Amino acid sequence: MSDFSRRQFLRSAGGVTFLALTPIGRGLFAAAADGQGAELPVFTALPYIQPGNGSRLIDKRESVVVAWQTENRDAKFTFVYGPTKTYGKTAVVTRIARVAGDVTHLNYAANLQQLSLGQKVFYKVTCNERVIVEGYFTTRQPRGTRTRFVAIGDNACQNVGNRNVCYQAYLTHPDFVINVGDSVYNQGRDSEYTKYFFMVFNSDTAAPGIGAPLLRSVPYYSVLGNHDVNYSDPLLNANWACANFDSAPDALGYFTNMYLPSNGPKSPPSPLALRGAENKIADFQKAAAGRYPSMANYSFDYGDIHFLCLDSNIYVDTTNPQLQQWIIDDLKSTDARWKFVVYHHPAFNAGDNHFSEQHFRVLSPIFEANGVDLILNGHEHIYQRSQPLRFAPGDSSKASKVNSSDRLVPGTFTVDRAFDGQKVTKPDGIIHITTGAGGQSLYDPKMNNNPKEWTHQRDNHVEYVARLISDRHSFTIFDVGEEELTLTQVDENGLDIDRIRVTKA
Ligand SMILES: [Fe+2]
């Protein structure tokens, strides 16, 4: 663990303290033969921490999933856990085969329920009676606890910038990670999770140019980006609009690799379409074990923050009354001091690449009326921070044109120009953060640090962008207390490139 001391490691919210498995290349891990007992299967994903289905913060009803994956070979796992290294409890380990054409993985999950909040939990995994992993994690913190999380977007493509961002994020000791979409390039397939995601974000080594064991340390939340569903729809003749299991039997790895809160609509009004042979779709549904499609939208709390995580892909109709009501109900039902909304396609962005994908603008009045403080996006491979703003949509007819490349929503901006995040820290309006510079090739080089370029003619050149950095990969750290938060944008070399303070009073 280069560049990361033992003392720093033990201060972290979680990690692995013993691992009997070593890399054998191509993202695979195996145990050396010990001369006794049955051989172990090859691991295609080492144990990683997922939040599980918990949404509200309820002490003694907290969930965490520890998941791992192997090749298709029988093995017997046991999972023990507890508040000390004497463990004391045994968790049921589920095994679900991800059959994807010619390739089958076995997805294992120890689903721990009824944990206390803010608790350190130690665990041990044995395979065929041999200890393979020992580690620990920390459950969600209750209200009144200061929270640090990192937001990363458009990341796992295995380039050096992505590896550096992962390493720098690990060094900040976050309580958890939230990805703002396009977690895995290029099509969100299982094979790409192996090649680009686990290899970097659950790397054995923490080092620049390599990655870090972030996934085995803290929970990783995610939302659906376009690259998580990256297929053209043969029926509707639309791009980015469906999963096609004929061309990609291992599609939609989001729903089979992630274990996220399950309080989303069981039948979203405009769901992602599944195309291909019925048996292949059935194989996917079986591997997703009820998590498709409800995991496309969900919410959860951490400390004093409520997070609403939404699918913003082009098949989503943001004018749908049922979807809007679910969003309203969710935002009204929380007593959290802060409300953050997370989705991939930014409603307000100055760049041209995805400018027309504005369907989420119609939700602005709902977000404003229900106390949303901050919105987190990706999709544009830049860092962009807006001034606090309010937006009154005008003609919203294009917002309902699902799968169209023109979802423009004109309207009226009210921009808080007094807020500077230094001396004036109480915003009047919602701050929009696009943190899509997590690894994939960067956009808009001419806009970097150049405010003259930060307006758009189709928005009548309204000046709402406060900061835009597009010459380097970066991610966002949030330090959130009850009455104030600090946002720090950090580049791939660990340099702070933007910082604001936001206060409630
Ligand atoms: Fe994207």
XYZ file of C-alpha atoms and ligand atoms in Angstrom:
506
model
C 0.000 0.000 0.000
C 2.411 2.656 -1.193
C 1.921 6.305 -0.249
C -0.598 5.289 2.394
C 0.566 4.605 5.928
C -0.755 1.883 8.185
C -2.008 4.576 10.577
C -3.917 6.304 7.781
C -5.406 2.990 6.733
C -6.724 2.201 10.200
C -8.313 5.642 10.385
C -10.362 4.788 7.294
C -14.007 3.832 7.424
C -13.158 0.370 6.174
C -10.791 -1.895 4.327
C -9.356 -5.365 4.023
C -6.805 -6.458 6.632
C -6.126 -9.950 5.297
C -6.412 -11.285 1.764
C -5.381 -14.764 0.688
C -6.003 -14.025 -2.984
C -3.438 -12.583 -5.356
C -3.821 -11.148 -8.859
C -3.265 -13.525 -11.774
C -3.896 -10.950 -14.536
C -6.910 -9.657 -16.497
C -8.591 -8.568 -13.267
C -8.732 -12.114 -11.852
C -7.571 -13.322 -8.427
C -6.689 -16.764 -7.093
C -5.425 -18.340 -3.887
C -2.128 -20.193 -3.854
C -2.637 -23.940 -3.303
C -2.173 -24.767 0.385
C -1.722 -28.493 -0.177
C -4.887 -29.390 1.701
C -8.571 -29.062 1.122
C -10.366 -28.311 -2.096
C -9.016 -25.802 -4.574
C -10.660 -22.417 -4.600
C -12.401 -20.875 -7.600
C -10.859 -17.993 -9.500
C -12.327 -14.689 -8.273
C -13.591 -12.255 -10.893
C -14.352 -9.576 -8.265
C -12.859 -9.380 -4.772
C -15.165 -8.481 -1.870
C -16.630 -4.979 -2.208
C -18.949 -2.948 0.012
C -22.425 -1.943 -1.122
C -25.125 -0.065 0.774
C -27.844 -2.680 0.394
C -31.501 -1.785 0.532
C -31.513 0.662 3.462
C -32.959 4.070 2.682
C -34.039 5.847 5.888
C -31.642 6.031 8.825
C -33.061 3.626 11.362
C -30.846 2.340 14.147
C -30.660 -1.460 14.366
C -32.228 -1.729 10.900
C -29.209 -0.678 8.921
C -28.104 -2.773 5.911
C -24.778 -3.422 4.212
C -23.944 -5.891 1.457
C -20.506 -7.418 1.059
C -20.379 -8.862 -2.460
C -17.847 -10.828 -4.500
C -17.829 -12.855 -7.713
C -16.157 -15.997 -8.984
C -15.891 -18.065 -12.102
C -18.608 -20.682 -12.533
C -17.246 -23.290 -10.161
C -18.845 -24.658 -7.049
C -17.524 -23.478 -3.693
C -18.802 -23.186 -0.150
C -18.612 -19.760 1.473
C -19.241 -18.711 5.039
C -19.435 -15.125 6.279
C -19.104 -14.177 9.944
C -19.268 -10.656 11.337
C -19.617 -8.591 14.475
C -18.508 -5.461 16.355
C -15.122 -7.008 17.228
C -12.777 -9.476 15.579
C -14.368 -12.275 17.532
C -17.324 -11.773 15.132
C -20.200 -13.758 16.660
C -22.825 -13.644 13.930
C -23.154 -15.572 10.697
C -24.746 -14.083 7.588
C -26.531 -15.987 4.857
C -24.503 -15.867 1.642
C -26.630 -15.822 -1.493
C -25.343 -17.089 -4.812
C -26.876 -16.051 -8.115
C -25.479 -17.084 -11.485
C -25.055 -14.280 -13.998
C -25.560 -16.243 -17.199
C -24.578 -14.005 -20.097
C -24.296 -15.929 -23.351
C -21.247 -18.206 -23.117
C -19.972 -16.662 -19.880
C -21.333 -17.373 -16.428
C -20.162 -15.694 -13.234
C -21.343 -16.527 -9.769
C -22.385 -13.401 -7.863
C -22.201 -13.836 -4.093
C -23.632 -11.440 -1.540
C -23.679 -11.411 2.252
C -26.673 -9.218 2.980
C -26.338 -7.885 6.522
C -29.465 -6.422 8.079
C -30.426 -4.997 11.460
C -27.065 -3.326 12.072
C -26.632 -0.267 14.258
C -25.923 3.123 12.700
C -22.376 4.493 12.892
C -20.983 1.090 13.797
C -17.671 -0.462 12.798
C -18.289 -4.043 11.671
C -15.565 -6.660 11.272
C -16.045 -9.629 8.966
C -14.333 -12.788 7.792
C -15.020 -14.762 4.624
C -14.036 -18.401 4.270
C -14.150 -20.422 1.095
C -14.101 -24.205 1.342
C -13.147 -23.749 4.999
C -10.137 -21.603 4.208
C -10.018 -17.956 5.347
C -9.727 -15.793 2.251
C -10.623 -12.272 3.435
C -10.803 -10.369 6.697
C -11.871 -6.744 6.800
C -14.159 -4.130 8.247
C -16.578 -1.417 7.214
C -18.570 1.320 8.930
C -22.345 1.612 8.687
C -24.101 4.905 7.851
C -23.795 7.733 10.323
C -26.916 9.064 12.074
C -28.216 12.645 12.003
C -25.941 15.193 13.636
C -22.754 13.495 12.410
C -20.362 15.288 10.095
C -20.169 13.486 6.771
C -17.465 13.385 4.124
C -18.274 11.894 0.742
C -16.741 12.111 -2.703
C -18.611 12.468 -6.001
C -17.049 11.097 -9.168
C -18.502 11.071 -12.682
C -17.878 9.480 -16.044
C -15.083 7.418 -14.660
C -14.257 3.748 -15.192
C -12.534 3.588 -18.553
C -9.133 2.559 -17.187
C -7.182 5.573 -18.387
C -4.541 7.134 -16.175
C -6.719 10.121 -15.215
C -9.376 7.750 -13.906
C -6.823 5.755 -11.913
C -5.401 8.962 -10.431
C -8.856 10.244 -9.470
C -9.613 6.942 -7.727
C -6.324 7.097 -5.836
C -6.842 10.724 -4.768
C -10.423 9.984 -3.695
C -9.136 7.119 -1.534
C -6.615 9.399 0.166
C -9.408 11.680 1.375
C -10.907 8.959 3.657
C -14.509 9.411 2.508
C -17.426 7.808 4.313
C -18.777 6.741 0.927
C -18.539 7.400 -2.805
C -21.320 8.508 -5.097
C -20.943 8.128 -8.841
C -23.004 10.583 -10.923
C -23.444 8.193 -13.859
C -21.344 6.503 -16.542
C -19.654 4.501 -13.821
C -18.372 1.970 -16.354
C -17.516 2.559 -20.028
C -18.439 1.925 -22.731
C -21.688 0.005 -22.441
C -21.980 -0.861 -18.749
C -21.384 -4.554 -19.488
C -20.231 -7.116 -16.934
C -17.043 -7.669 -18.922
C -16.341 -3.919 -18.635
C -16.902 -3.977 -14.882
C -14.152 -6.614 -14.723
C -11.753 -4.757 -17.025
C -12.293 -1.133 -16.017
C -14.133 -0.876 -12.727
C -13.075 -3.517 -10.220
C -9.495 -3.495 -11.470
C -9.118 0.217 -10.687
C -11.646 0.928 -7.910
C -10.919 -2.305 -6.023
C -7.227 -2.400 -6.840
C -4.914 -4.165 -4.404
C -2.530 -1.245 -4.543
C -3.179 2.389 -3.693
C -0.962 4.401 -5.998
C -1.111 7.086 -8.687
C -1.526 5.548 -12.123
C -2.972 2.369 -10.583
C -6.094 3.059 -8.512
C -7.001 2.124 -4.947
C -8.980 -0.387 -2.885
C -11.841 2.094 -2.572
C -14.676 -0.378 -3.201
C -13.620 -2.714 -0.428
C -13.360 0.206 1.994
C -16.595 2.184 1.694
C -20.013 1.888 0.013
C -20.207 2.994 -3.613
C -23.529 4.479 -4.739
C -24.255 5.071 -8.408
C -26.910 6.417 -10.777
C -27.661 5.326 -14.336
C -25.788 7.253 -17.036
C -26.142 6.824 -20.766
C -23.107 4.525 -20.899
C -24.786 2.217 -18.402
C -27.486 1.522 -21.018
C -25.514 2.230 -24.163
C -27.463 0.539 -26.949
C -29.463 1.752 -29.872
C -33.027 0.560 -29.822
C -33.804 -1.590 -32.896
C -37.543 -1.002 -32.476
C -37.569 2.748 -31.868
C -34.505 3.590 -33.945
C -33.089 5.637 -31.061
C -29.602 5.636 -29.581
C -28.796 5.334 -25.880
C -32.275 4.072 -25.201
C -32.310 0.374 -24.392
C -30.387 -2.727 -23.387
C -30.009 -5.198 -26.242
C -29.207 -8.643 -24.889
C -28.755 -10.107 -28.370
C -25.742 -7.914 -29.059
C -24.613 -7.740 -25.409
C -25.811 -10.630 -23.227
C -23.912 -9.182 -20.247
C -25.616 -5.769 -20.499
C -26.862 -3.735 -17.525
C -24.116 -4.641 -15.094
C -25.456 -1.784 -12.950
C -28.370 -3.980 -11.861
C -26.322 -7.137 -11.252
C -23.133 -5.720 -9.697
C -24.686 -3.011 -7.515
C -26.822 -3.505 -4.401
C -28.486 -0.121 -3.837
C -31.552 1.050 -1.912
C -34.765 -0.522 -3.126
C -37.309 2.208 -2.398
C -37.651 3.363 -6.032
C -40.799 2.848 -8.112
C -41.231 -0.865 -8.801
C -42.534 0.094 -12.247
C -41.099 3.470 -13.297
C -43.447 5.235 -15.739
C -40.817 5.345 -18.486
C -38.457 2.457 -17.840
C -35.385 1.400 -19.705
C -36.456 -1.049 -22.435
C -35.057 -4.569 -22.574
C -34.564 -5.993 -26.077
C -33.375 -9.368 -27.323
C -34.243 -13.045 -26.979
C -36.620 -13.826 -24.149
C -34.340 -16.376 -22.508
C -31.468 -13.861 -22.378
C -33.688 -11.232 -20.803
C -34.878 -13.841 -18.319
C -31.249 -14.663 -17.424
C -30.617 -10.982 -16.718
C -33.769 -10.609 -14.630
C -32.784 -13.615 -12.581
C -29.306 -12.203 -11.921
C -30.756 -8.796 -11.010
C -32.957 -10.587 -8.446
C -35.688 -7.950 -8.338
C -33.352 -4.951 -8.505
C -34.396 -4.092 -12.093
C -36.009 -1.627 -12.620
C -36.601 -0.293 -9.075
C -32.904 0.475 -8.513
C -33.007 3.012 -11.392
C -34.439 5.569 -8.933
C -33.981 5.553 -5.179
C -33.217 7.721 -2.189
C -31.211 7.414 0.983
C -29.975 9.452 3.935
C -26.507 9.816 5.356
C -25.860 12.021 8.380
C -27.760 15.250 7.780
C -28.185 14.742 4.022
C -31.039 13.285 2.013
C -30.029 12.037 -1.453
C -32.551 11.567 -4.257
C -30.947 9.559 -7.080
C -32.708 9.575 -10.447
C -32.415 7.955 -13.855
C -32.083 10.852 -16.339
C -31.645 8.864 -19.547
C -33.379 9.975 -22.721
C -36.246 7.477 -22.328
C -37.324 9.241 -19.107
C -40.362 11.519 -19.404
C -39.859 14.182 -16.749
C -43.341 15.607 -17.404
C -44.969 12.343 -16.300
C -47.282 13.150 -13.330
C -46.620 9.790 -11.653
C -42.845 10.324 -11.701
C -43.227 13.906 -10.518
C -45.470 12.824 -7.641
C -42.960 10.178 -6.556
C -40.238 12.858 -6.511
C -42.445 15.281 -4.541
C -43.439 12.592 -2.041
C -39.838 11.577 -1.551
C -38.567 15.119 -0.978
C -41.457 15.948 1.365
C -41.021 12.804 3.425
C -37.561 13.603 4.783
C -36.570 15.791 7.732
C -32.912 15.941 6.653
C -31.262 19.364 6.903
C -29.794 19.082 3.386
C -31.397 17.739 0.214
C -29.202 16.749 -2.720
C -30.503 15.419 -6.043
C -28.198 13.256 -8.145
C -28.709 12.442 -11.840
C -26.458 12.152 -14.869
C -27.636 14.610 -17.573
C -27.125 18.225 -16.391
C -30.130 20.461 -16.938
C -27.916 23.538 -16.922
C -24.616 23.338 -18.701
C -22.793 25.810 -20.880
C -21.064 23.300 -23.166
C -22.391 22.210 -26.559
C -21.837 18.464 -26.257
C -25.057 17.691 -24.407
C -26.702 21.096 -24.325
C -30.028 19.955 -25.813
C -30.614 17.232 -23.174
C -32.547 19.611 -20.931
C -35.545 17.479 -19.953
C -34.675 17.769 -16.239
C -35.221 21.535 -16.349
C -38.964 20.984 -15.994
C -38.374 19.587 -12.513
C -36.788 22.843 -11.295
C -39.986 24.219 -9.679
C -40.475 20.923 -7.810
C -36.888 20.885 -6.587
C -37.085 24.555 -5.539
C -40.435 24.198 -3.757
C -39.207 21.187 -1.816
C -35.980 22.589 -0.427
C -33.336 21.036 -2.678
C -29.963 22.632 -1.925
C -27.713 21.134 -4.508
C -27.850 19.043 -7.689
C -25.023 16.727 -8.751
C -24.551 15.746 -12.398
C -21.994 14.271 -14.795
C -22.218 13.594 -18.568
C -20.201 16.711 -19.501
C -16.597 15.668 -18.953
C -15.696 18.834 -17.095
C -16.094 20.420 -13.682
C -18.760 23.122 -13.694
C -20.314 24.945 -10.732
C -23.296 27.248 -11.138
C -24.278 30.288 -9.134
C -27.356 29.496 -7.022
C -30.280 29.770 -9.440
C -34.015 29.471 -9.846
C -35.601 28.526 -13.155
C -39.181 28.980 -14.366
C -39.739 26.708 -17.391
C -41.458 28.219 -20.426
C -42.575 25.994 -23.319
C -41.925 22.496 -21.924
C -43.385 20.537 -24.833
C -40.024 19.075 -25.873
C -39.291 17.723 -22.388
C -41.807 14.924 -22.937
C -40.312 13.866 -26.308
C -38.555 10.764 -25.018
C -35.647 9.431 -27.088
C -35.440 12.700 -29.012
C -32.122 14.495 -29.321
C -33.910 17.833 -28.852
C -35.286 18.210 -25.318
C -34.741 21.974 -25.093
C -36.660 23.730 -22.325
C -36.461 27.527 -22.539
C -37.418 29.575 -19.498
C -36.575 32.364 -17.111
C -33.493 32.357 -14.904
C -33.149 34.110 -11.557
C -29.495 33.986 -10.595
C -28.140 34.756 -7.116
C -25.144 36.887 -8.027
C -24.262 37.837 -4.444
C -23.269 34.312 -3.396
C -19.527 33.803 -3.675
C -19.002 30.821 -1.370
C -16.401 32.766 0.603
C -17.934 35.832 2.283
C -21.509 35.392 1.093
C -22.287 31.765 1.790
C -26.074 31.485 2.076
C -27.416 30.724 -1.400
C -30.714 31.871 -2.843
C -31.469 29.032 -5.250
C -30.051 25.639 -6.141
C -26.342 25.154 -6.851
C -25.726 22.810 -9.793
C -22.451 20.877 -9.804
C -21.329 18.931 -12.858
C -18.487 16.643 -11.849
C -18.004 14.629 -15.008
C -14.224 14.880 -15.235
C -13.637 11.589 -13.425
C -11.667 9.816 -16.112
C -13.088 9.838 -19.630
C -11.634 12.219 -22.265
C -12.238 15.833 -21.351
C -14.618 18.221 -23.164
C -14.587 21.915 -23.982
C -10.890 22.864 -23.656
C -11.569 26.433 -24.816
C -13.951 26.981 -21.876
C -11.333 26.212 -19.248
C -11.013 29.140 -16.844
C -12.467 31.405 -19.518
C -15.709 33.074 -18.314
C -16.311 34.693 -21.728
C -17.144 31.186 -23.009
C -19.465 30.250 -20.135
C -22.800 31.327 -21.613
C -24.958 29.882 -24.362
C -26.741 31.728 -27.090
C -29.858 29.510 -26.682
C -30.041 30.614 -23.035
C -29.813 34.245 -24.141
C -26.296 34.314 -22.718
C -27.565 34.282 -19.144
C -24.518 34.164 -16.900
C -25.086 31.395 -14.398
C -21.754 29.526 -14.473
C -19.445 30.485 -11.598
C -16.535 28.148 -12.298
C -15.607 25.794 -15.124
C -12.426 23.723 -15.254
C -11.932 21.456 -18.239
C -8.173 20.988 -18.527
C -7.789 18.176 -16.003
C -9.516 15.199 -14.428
C -11.054 15.871 -11.039
C -13.606 14.845 -8.431
C -15.578 16.552 -5.646
C -15.244 16.255 -1.864
C -18.196 17.282 0.321
C -17.737 17.908 4.028
C -21.219 18.330 5.413
C -22.258 19.424 8.890
C -25.707 20.312 10.138
C -25.515 24.025 9.302
C -22.729 24.319 6.753
C -20.908 22.404 4.076
C -17.653 22.755 2.201
C -17.280 21.654 -1.412
C -13.731 21.098 -2.639
C -12.885 20.135 -6.209
C -9.637 18.171 -6.325
C -7.671 17.346 -9.457
C -5.994 14.069 -10.318
C -2.736 15.243 -8.742
C -4.381 16.119 -5.431
C -4.482 19.874 -6.024
C -7.514 21.843 -4.769
C -8.943 23.681 -7.803
C -12.172 25.104 -6.365
C -13.637 25.491 -2.904
C -16.850 27.039 -1.612
C -18.625 27.117 1.698
C -22.414 26.945 1.858
C -24.339 27.821 5.003
C -27.948 27.444 6.055
C -28.264 30.543 8.212
Fe -22.752 10.465 -20.120
